[in-house]
Short mmCIF file of C-alpha atoms and ligand atoms in Angstrom, two decimals:
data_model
loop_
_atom_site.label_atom_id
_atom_site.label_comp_id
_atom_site.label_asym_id
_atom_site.label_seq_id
_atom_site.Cartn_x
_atom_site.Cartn_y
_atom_site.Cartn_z
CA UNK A 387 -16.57 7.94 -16.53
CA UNK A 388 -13.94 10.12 -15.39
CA UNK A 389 -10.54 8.27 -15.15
CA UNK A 390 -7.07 8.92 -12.74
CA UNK A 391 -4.36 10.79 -14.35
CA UNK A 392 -1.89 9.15 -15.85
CA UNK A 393 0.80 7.88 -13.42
CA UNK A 394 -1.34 8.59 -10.59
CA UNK A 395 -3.06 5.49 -9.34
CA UNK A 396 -5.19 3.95 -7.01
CA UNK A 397 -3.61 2.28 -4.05
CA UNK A 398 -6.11 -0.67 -3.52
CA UNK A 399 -6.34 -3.47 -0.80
CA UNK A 400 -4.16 -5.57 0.30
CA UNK A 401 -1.54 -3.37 -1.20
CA UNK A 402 -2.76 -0.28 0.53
CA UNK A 403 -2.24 -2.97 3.59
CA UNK A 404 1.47 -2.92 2.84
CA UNK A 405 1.63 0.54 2.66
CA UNK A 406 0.37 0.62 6.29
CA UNK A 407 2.34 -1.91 7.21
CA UNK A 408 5.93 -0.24 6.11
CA UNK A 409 4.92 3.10 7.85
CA UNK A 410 4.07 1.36 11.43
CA UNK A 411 7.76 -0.54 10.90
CA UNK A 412 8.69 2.92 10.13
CA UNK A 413 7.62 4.96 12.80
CA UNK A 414 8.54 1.90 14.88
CA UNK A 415 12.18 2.09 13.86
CA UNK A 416 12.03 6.12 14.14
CA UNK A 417 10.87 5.36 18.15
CA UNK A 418 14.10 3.43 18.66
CA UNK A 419 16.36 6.19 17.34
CA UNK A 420 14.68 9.30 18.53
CA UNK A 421 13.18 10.58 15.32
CA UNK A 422 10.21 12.81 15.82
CA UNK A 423 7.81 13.30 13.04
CA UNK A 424 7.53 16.53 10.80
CA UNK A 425 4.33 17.47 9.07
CA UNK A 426 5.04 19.78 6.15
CA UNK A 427 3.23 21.44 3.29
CA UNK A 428 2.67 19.74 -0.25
CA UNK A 429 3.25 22.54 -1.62
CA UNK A 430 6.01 25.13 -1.23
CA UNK A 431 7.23 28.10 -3.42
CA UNK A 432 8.97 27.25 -6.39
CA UNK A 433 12.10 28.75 -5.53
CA UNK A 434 12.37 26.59 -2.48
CA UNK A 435 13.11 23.63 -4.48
CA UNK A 436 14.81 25.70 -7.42
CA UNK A 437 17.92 26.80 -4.62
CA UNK A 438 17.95 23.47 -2.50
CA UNK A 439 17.63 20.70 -5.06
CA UNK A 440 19.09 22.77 -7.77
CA UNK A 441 18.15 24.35 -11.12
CA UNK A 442 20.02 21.74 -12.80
CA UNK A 443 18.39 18.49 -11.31
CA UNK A 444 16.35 16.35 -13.34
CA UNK A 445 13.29 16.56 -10.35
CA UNK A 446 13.69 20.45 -10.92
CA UNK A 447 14.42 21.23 -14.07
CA UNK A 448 12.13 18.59 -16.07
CA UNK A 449 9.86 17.02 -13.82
CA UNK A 450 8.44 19.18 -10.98
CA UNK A 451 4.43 20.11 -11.58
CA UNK A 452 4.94 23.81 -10.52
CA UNK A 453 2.17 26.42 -11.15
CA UNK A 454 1.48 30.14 -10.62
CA UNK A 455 -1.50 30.44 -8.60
CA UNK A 456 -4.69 32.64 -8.70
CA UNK A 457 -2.65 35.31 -6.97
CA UNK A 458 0.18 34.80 -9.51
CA UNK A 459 2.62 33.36 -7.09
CA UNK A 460 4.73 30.69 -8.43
CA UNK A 461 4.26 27.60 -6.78
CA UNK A 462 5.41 23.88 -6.72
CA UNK A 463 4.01 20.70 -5.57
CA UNK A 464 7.18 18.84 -3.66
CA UNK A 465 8.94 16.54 -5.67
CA UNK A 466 11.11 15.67 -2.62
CA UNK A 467 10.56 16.24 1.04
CA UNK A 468 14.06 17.10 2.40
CA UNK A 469 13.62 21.17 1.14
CA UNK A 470 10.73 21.56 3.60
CA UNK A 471 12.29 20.07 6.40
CA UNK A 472 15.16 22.21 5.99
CA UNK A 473 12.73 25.14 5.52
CA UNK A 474 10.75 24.06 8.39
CA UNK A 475 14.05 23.78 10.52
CA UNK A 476 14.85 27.21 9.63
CA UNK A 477 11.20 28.73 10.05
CA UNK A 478 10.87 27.35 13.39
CA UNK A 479 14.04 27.70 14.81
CA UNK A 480 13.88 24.04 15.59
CA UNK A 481 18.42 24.45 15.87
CA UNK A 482 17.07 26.50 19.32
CA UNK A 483 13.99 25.04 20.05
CA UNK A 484 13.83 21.28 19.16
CA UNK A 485 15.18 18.20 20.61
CA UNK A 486 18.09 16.71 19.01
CA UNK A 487 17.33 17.62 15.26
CA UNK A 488 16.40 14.08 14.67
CA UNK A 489 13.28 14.40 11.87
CA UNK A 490 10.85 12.08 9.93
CA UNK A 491 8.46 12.53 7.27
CA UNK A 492 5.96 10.42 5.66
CA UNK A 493 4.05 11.80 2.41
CA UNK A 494 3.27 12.26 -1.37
CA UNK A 495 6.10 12.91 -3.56
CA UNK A 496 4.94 14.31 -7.30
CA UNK A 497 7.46 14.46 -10.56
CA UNK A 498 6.34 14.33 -13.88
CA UNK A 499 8.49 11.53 -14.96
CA UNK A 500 7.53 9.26 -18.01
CA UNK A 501 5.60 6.47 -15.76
CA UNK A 502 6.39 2.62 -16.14
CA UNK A 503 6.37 -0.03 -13.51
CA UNK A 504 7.71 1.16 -10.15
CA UNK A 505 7.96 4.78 -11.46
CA UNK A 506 4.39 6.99 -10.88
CA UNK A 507 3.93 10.52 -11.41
CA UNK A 508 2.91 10.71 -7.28
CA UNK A 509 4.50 8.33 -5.02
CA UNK A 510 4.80 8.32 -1.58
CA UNK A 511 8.30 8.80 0.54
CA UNK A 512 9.24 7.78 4.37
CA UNK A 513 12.19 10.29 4.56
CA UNK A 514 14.48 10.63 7.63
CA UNK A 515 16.78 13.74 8.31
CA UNK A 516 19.38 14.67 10.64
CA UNK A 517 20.26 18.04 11.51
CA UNK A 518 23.45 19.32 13.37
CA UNK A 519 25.24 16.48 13.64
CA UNK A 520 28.52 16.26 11.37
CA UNK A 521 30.06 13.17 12.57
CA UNK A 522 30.49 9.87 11.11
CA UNK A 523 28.75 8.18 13.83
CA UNK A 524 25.87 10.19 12.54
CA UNK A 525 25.86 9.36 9.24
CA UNK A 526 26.67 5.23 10.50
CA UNK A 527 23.14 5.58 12.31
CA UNK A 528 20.91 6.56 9.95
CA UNK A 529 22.36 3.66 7.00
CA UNK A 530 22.08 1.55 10.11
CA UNK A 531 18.49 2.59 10.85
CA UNK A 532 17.05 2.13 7.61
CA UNK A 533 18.94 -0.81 7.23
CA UNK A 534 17.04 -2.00 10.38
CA UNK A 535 13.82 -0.96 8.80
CA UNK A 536 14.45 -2.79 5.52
CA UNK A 537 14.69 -6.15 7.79
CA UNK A 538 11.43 -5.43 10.05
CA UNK A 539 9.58 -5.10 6.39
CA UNK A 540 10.83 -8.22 5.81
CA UNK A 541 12.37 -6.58 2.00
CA UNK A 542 15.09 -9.17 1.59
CA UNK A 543 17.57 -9.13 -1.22
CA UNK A 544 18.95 -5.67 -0.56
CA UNK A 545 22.33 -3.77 -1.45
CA UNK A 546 23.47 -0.60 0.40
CA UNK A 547 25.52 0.89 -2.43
CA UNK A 548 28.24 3.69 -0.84
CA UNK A 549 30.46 6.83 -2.10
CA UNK A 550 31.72 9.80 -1.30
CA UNK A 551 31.23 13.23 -2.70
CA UNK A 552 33.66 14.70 -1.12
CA UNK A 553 33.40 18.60 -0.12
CA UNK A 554 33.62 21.76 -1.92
CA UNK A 555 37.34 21.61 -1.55
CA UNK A 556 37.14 18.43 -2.89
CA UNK A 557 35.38 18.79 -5.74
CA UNK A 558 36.80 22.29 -7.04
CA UNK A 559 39.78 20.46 -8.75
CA UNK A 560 37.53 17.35 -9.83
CA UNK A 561 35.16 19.92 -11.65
CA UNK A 562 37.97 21.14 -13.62
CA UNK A 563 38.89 17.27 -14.68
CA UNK A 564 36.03 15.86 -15.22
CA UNK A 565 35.12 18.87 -17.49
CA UNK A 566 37.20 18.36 -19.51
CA UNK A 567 36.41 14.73 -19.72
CA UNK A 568 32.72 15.88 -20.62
CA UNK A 569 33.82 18.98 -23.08
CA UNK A 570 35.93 15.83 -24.96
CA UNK A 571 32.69 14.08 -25.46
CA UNK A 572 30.47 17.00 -25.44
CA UNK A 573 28.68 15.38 -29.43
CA UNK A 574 27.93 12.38 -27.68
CA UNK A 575 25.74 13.60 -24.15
CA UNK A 576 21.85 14.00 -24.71
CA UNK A 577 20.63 17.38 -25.35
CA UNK A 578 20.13 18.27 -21.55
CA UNK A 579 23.48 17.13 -20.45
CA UNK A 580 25.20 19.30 -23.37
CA UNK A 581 23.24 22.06 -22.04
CA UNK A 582 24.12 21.38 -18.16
CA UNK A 583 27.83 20.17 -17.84
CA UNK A 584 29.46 23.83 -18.13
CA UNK A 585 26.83 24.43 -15.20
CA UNK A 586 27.03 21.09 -12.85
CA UNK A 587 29.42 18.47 -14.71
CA UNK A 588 28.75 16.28 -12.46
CA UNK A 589 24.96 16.10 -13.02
CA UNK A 590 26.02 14.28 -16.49
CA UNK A 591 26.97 11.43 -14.28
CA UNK A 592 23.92 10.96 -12.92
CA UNK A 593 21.89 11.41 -15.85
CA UNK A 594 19.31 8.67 -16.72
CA UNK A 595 20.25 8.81 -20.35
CA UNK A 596 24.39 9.41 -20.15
CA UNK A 597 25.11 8.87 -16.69
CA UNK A 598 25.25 4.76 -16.29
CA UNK A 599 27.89 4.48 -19.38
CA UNK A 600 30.07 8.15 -18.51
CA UNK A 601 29.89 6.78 -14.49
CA UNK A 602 32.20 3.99 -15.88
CA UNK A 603 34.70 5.56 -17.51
CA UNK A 604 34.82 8.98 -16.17
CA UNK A 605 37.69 10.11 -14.00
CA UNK A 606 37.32 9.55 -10.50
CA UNK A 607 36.94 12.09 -7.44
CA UNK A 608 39.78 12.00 -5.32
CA UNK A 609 39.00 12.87 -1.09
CA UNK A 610 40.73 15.20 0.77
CA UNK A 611 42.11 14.17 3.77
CA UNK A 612 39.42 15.44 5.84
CA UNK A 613 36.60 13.64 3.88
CA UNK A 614 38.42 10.38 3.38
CA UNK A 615 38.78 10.27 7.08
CA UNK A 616 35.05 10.97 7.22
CA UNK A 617 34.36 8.14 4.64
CA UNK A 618 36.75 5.34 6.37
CA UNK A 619 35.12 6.29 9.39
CA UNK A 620 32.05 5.74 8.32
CA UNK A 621 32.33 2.40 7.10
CA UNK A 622 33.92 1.16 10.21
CA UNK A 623 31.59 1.73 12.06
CA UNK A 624 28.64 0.63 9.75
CA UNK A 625 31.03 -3.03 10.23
CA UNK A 626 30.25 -2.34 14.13
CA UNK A 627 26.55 -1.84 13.48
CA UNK A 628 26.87 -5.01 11.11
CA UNK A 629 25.75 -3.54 8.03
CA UNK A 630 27.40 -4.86 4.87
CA UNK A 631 27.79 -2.54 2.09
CA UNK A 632 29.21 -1.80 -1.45
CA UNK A 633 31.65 0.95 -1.97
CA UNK A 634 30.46 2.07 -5.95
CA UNK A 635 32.56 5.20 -6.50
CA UNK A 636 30.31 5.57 -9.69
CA UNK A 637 27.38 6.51 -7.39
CA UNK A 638 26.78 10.31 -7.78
CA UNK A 639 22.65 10.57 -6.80
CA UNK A 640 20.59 13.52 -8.67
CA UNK A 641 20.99 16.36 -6.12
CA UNK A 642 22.82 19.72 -5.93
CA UNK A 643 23.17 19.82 -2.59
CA UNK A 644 24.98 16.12 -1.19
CA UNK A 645 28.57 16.15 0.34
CA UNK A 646 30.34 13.72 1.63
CA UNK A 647 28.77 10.06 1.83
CA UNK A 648 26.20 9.44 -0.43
CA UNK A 649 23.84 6.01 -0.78
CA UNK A 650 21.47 4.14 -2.27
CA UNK A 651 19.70 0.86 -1.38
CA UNK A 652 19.01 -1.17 -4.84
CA UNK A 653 16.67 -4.45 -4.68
CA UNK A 654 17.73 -6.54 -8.40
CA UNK A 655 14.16 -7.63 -8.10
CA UNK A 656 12.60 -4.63 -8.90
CA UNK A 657 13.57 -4.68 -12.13
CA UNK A 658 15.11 -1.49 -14.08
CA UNK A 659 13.90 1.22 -11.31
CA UNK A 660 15.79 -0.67 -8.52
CA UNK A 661 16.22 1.92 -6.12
CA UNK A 662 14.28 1.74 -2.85
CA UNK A 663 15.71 4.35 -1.09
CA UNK A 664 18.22 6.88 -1.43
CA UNK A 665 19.68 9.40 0.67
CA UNK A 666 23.03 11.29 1.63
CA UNK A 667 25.14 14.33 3.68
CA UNK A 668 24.28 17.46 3.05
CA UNK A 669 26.71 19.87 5.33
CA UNK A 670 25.78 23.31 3.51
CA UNK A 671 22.21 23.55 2.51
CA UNK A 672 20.45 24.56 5.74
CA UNK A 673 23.07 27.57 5.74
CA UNK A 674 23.29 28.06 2.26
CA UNK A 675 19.03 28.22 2.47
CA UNK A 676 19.47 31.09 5.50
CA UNK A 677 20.27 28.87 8.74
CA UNK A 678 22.63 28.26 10.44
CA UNK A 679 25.72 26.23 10.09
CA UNK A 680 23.63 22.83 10.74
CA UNK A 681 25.62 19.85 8.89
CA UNK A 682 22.99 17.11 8.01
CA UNK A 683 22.24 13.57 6.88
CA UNK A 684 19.19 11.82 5.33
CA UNK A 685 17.42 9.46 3.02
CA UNK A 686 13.86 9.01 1.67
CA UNK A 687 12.75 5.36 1.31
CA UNK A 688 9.73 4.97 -1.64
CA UNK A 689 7.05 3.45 -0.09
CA UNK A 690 5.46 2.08 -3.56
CA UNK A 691 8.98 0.06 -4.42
CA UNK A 692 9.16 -0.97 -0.89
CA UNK A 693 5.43 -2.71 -1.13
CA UNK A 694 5.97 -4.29 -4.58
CA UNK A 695 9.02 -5.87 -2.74
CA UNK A 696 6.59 -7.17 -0.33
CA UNK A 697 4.08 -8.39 -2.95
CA UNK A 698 4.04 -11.91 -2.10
CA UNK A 699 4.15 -11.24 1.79
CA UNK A 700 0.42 -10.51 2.22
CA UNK A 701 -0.90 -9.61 6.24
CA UNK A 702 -0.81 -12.54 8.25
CA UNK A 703 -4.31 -11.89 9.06
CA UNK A 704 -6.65 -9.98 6.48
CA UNK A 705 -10.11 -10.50 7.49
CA UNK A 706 -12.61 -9.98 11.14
CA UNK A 707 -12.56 -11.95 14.09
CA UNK A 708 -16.54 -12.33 13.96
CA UNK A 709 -19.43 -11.83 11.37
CA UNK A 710 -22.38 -10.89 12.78
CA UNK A 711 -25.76 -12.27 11.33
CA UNK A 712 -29.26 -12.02 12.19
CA UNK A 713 -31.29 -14.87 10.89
CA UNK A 714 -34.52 -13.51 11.40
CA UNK A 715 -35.82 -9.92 10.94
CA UNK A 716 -36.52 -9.45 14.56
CA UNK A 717 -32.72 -10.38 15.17
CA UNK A 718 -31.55 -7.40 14.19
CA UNK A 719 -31.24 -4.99 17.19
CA UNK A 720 -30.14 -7.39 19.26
CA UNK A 721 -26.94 -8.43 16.50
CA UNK A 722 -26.52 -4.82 16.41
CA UNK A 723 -26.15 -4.70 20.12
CA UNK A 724 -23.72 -7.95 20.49
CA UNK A 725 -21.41 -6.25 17.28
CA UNK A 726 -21.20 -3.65 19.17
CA UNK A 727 -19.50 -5.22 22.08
CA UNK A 728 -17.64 -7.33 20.63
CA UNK A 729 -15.97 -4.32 19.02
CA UNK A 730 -15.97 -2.77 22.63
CA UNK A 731 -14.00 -5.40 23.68
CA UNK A 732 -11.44 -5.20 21.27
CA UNK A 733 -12.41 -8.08 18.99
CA UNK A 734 -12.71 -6.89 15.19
CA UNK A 735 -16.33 -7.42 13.80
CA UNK A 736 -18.25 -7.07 10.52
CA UNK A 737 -21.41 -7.80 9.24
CA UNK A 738 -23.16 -6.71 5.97
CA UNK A 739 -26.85 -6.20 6.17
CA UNK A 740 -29.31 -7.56 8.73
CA UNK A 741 -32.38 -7.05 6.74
CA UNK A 742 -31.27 -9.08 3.94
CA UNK A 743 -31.85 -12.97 4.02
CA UNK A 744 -29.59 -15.44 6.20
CA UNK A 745 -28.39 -17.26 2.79
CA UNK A 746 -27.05 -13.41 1.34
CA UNK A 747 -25.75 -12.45 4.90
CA UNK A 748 -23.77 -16.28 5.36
CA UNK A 749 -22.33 -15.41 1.66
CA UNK A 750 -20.82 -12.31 2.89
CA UNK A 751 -19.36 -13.92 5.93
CA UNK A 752 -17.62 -16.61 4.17
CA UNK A 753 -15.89 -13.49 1.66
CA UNK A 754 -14.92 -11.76 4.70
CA UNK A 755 -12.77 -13.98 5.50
CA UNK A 756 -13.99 -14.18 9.48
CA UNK A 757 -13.29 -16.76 12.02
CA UNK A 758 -16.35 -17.02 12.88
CA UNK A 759 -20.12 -16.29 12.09
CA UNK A 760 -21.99 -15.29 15.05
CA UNK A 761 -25.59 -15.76 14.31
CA UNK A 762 -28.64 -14.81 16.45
CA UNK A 763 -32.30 -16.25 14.70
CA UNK A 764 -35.62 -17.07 16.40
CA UNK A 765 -34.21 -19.63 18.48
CA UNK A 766 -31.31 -17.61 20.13
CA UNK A 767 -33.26 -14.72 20.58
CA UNK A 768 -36.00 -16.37 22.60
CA UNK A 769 -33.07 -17.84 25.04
CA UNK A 770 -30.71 -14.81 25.12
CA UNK A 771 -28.10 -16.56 23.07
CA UNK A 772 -25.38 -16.42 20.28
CA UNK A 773 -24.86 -19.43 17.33
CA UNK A 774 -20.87 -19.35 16.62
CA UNK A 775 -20.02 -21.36 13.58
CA UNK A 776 -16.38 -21.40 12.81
CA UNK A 777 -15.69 -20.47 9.21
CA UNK A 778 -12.00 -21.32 8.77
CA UNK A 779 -11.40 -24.51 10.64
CA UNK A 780 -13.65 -27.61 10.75
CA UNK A 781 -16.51 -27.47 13.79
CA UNK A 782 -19.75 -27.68 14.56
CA UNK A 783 -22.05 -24.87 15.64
CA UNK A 784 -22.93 -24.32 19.06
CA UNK A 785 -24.41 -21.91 21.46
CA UNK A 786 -23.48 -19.70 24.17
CA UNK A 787 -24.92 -16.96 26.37
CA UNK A 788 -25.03 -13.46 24.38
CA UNK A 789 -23.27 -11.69 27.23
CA UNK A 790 -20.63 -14.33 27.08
CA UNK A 791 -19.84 -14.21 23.41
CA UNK A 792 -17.27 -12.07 23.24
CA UNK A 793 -15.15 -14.06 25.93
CA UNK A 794 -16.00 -17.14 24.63
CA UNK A 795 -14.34 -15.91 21.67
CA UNK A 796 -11.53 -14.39 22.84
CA UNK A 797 -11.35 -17.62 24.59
CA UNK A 798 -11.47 -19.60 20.92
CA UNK A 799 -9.06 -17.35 19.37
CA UNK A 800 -6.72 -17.70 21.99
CA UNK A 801 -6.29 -13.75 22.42
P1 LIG B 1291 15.27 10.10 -4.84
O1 LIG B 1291 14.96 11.30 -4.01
O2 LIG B 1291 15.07 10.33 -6.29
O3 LIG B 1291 16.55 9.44 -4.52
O4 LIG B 1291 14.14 9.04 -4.44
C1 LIG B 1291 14.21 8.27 -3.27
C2 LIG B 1291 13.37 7.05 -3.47
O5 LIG B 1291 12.03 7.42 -3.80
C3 LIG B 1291 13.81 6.20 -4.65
O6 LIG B 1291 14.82 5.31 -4.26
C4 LIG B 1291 12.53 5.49 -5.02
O7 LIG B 1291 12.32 4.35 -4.20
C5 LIG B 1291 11.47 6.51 -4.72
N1 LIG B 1291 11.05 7.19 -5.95
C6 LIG B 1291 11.65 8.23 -6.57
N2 LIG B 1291 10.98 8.60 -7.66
C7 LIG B 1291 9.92 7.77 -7.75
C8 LIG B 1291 8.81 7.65 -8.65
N3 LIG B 1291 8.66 8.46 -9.68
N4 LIG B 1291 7.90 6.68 -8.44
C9 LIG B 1291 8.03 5.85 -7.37
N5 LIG B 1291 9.03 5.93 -6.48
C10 LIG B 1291 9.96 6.87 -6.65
#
């Protein structure tokens, strides 16, 4: 017996329902804002994620499972999706060639974190991004979008948590402070952040061992004009768009490359990894990664926290319309040949195994969870006919024309 690895798992009906059902609400949602969908590589070189996320990320520095392969290039398995978009952008000259720079992504995710609930080693991400668009009205969409998809899930209990970074300009005098601030404490931080804060101080904020207590009491970033414009402008119109948020100026996210608003959408019944989604601006990365000037904005939703939000909100309907059974052996072309149109006409049908006995086959119809049985013996056969016994509700048997069934149950089913 050969077992998964650990925090890789097996995503097993009905949850692997839910994960189906948050990507059609997904790609739904997407429709209505004119999000295409991007298909990119698991893997990418190394250095792709080593300039764009940054050397001095957690997801880069600890976690990413990055290799050198048989031809002794150095390789990485995505720990985020965002780097290939922008390196698809780029590649394809999608600035020139594609519609409105309006991407989505759905896919694995891999970091070798320490797992626990709601945290795996793979773990899959919906992930929108916008490129080319530096207003405020863009960033207002997207919060507003995923805020839309959050309520077509049905994942109540929700906070949009808010900041913002600020720019370069910004941030070149609040380096300097909060520097200092970090130098003063330097003893105290965890090995990596010791090691980090002369390179990114402001990763110490968002550090998993440091970050929650130093977010509190660390000097804040003050906005330059520009970007508090950006940020008040933001939030008015996410009032427009009716989405209620929380303005945390502690909220920093793990990423080199955010400016200006940032965000996260927490759920306080997931327990200690609350995040569902997170996501932010990032104005310089497609040009500092060899595009052009292309000012962007995007999030990635986890799919895994998303379902275990939606636990106890299983399919409305989880089983066929009609189980097929033959109840004799010579039954069983001719249930073959009614399951196959009632499938033809749209109606979903099972059955398990005509040559095995009617008791065995009625046992697998009642686990199925079908409407209906739809039975063909001796009897039926001799008179071109179908048996339907309702499974769920209380009613007799009875008998219809084999040509009619399907109909006849649409009919029942009120389809
Ligand atoms: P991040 O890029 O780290 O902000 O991640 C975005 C979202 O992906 C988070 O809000 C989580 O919902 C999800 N996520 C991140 N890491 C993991 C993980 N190790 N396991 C499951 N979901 C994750």
């Amino acid at each position: 017996m050969i077992n998964s690895l650990r925090g890789f798992r097996d995503i097993l009906p009905p949850e692997s329902d839910l994960f189906a059902r948050i990507e059609a609400a997904a790609r739904e949602v997407f429709g209505l804002y004119g999000y295409q969908e991007l298909r990119i590589p698991t893997l990418e070189k190394k250095e792709l994620f080593v300039k764009s996320t940054g050397d001095t990320t957690d997801i880069v520095e600890k976690e990413m499972y990055a290799f050198t392969d048989g031809g002794g290039r150095e390789i990485a398995n995505r720990p985020e999706g965002t780097p290939g978009v922008v390196r698809a952008y780029i590649e394809n000259n999608l600035g020139q060639t594609g519609r409105n720079g309006k991407y989505f992504y759905i896919g694995n995710m891999f970091r070798a974190e320490r797992p626990q609930a709601g945290r795996y080693r793979e773990f899959e991400q919906i992930g929108a991004e916008h490129i080319g668009n530096p207003s405020p009205f863009a960033d207002a969409e997207t919060i507003t979008m995923l805020v839309r998809l959050l309520e077509k899930v049905g994942a109540g209990g929700c906070t949009v948590v808010l900041n913002s970074l600020g720019c370069g300009e910004c941030r070149k005098a609040y380096r300097e402070v909060l520097l200092a601030f970090l130098r003063a404490r330097a003893e105290k931080l965890c090995e990596p952040c010791r090691g980090r804060i002369e390179r990114n101080p402001l990763r110490a904020l968002d550090c998993k061992i440091d970050g929650p207590a130093l977010a509190e009491t660390a000097p804040k970033l003050t906005l330059c004009p520009a970007c508090a414009e950006h940020f008040a402008k933001t939030q008015e119109l996410l009032k427009i768009s009716s989405v209620s948020c929380e303005v945390n100026p502690s909220l920093v996210r793990g990423l080199d490359y955010y400016t200006r608003t940032v965000f996260e959408v927490r759920s306080s019944a997931l327990g200690s990894q609350d995040a569902v989604c997170g996501g932010g601006r990032y104005d310089d990365l497609v040009k500092s990664m060899g595009g052009p000037a292309a000012p962007a904005i995007g999030w990635a939703l986890g799919v895994d926290r998303m379902a275990m939000l939606l636990k106890d909100k299983p399919a409305a309907d989880n089983g066929p319309k009609a189980f097929v059974i033959a109840a004799s052996k010579e039954a069983g072309n001719k249930s073959f040949e009614l399951i196959t149109a009632l499938r033809a006409a749209g109606l979903s049908a099972d059955f398990s195994n005509f040559e095995l006995s009617l008791k065995s086959q009625m046992r697998s119809a009642d686990k199925s969870g079908a409407a209906f049985a739809l039975l063909i013996g001796e009897d039926e056969l001799k008179a071109g006919a179908v048996a339907l016994k309702p499974l769920k509700e209380k009613g007799d048997q009875f008998t219809v024309p084999a040509a009619e069934a399907p109909a006849k149950l649409k009919e029942l089913l009120k389809l």
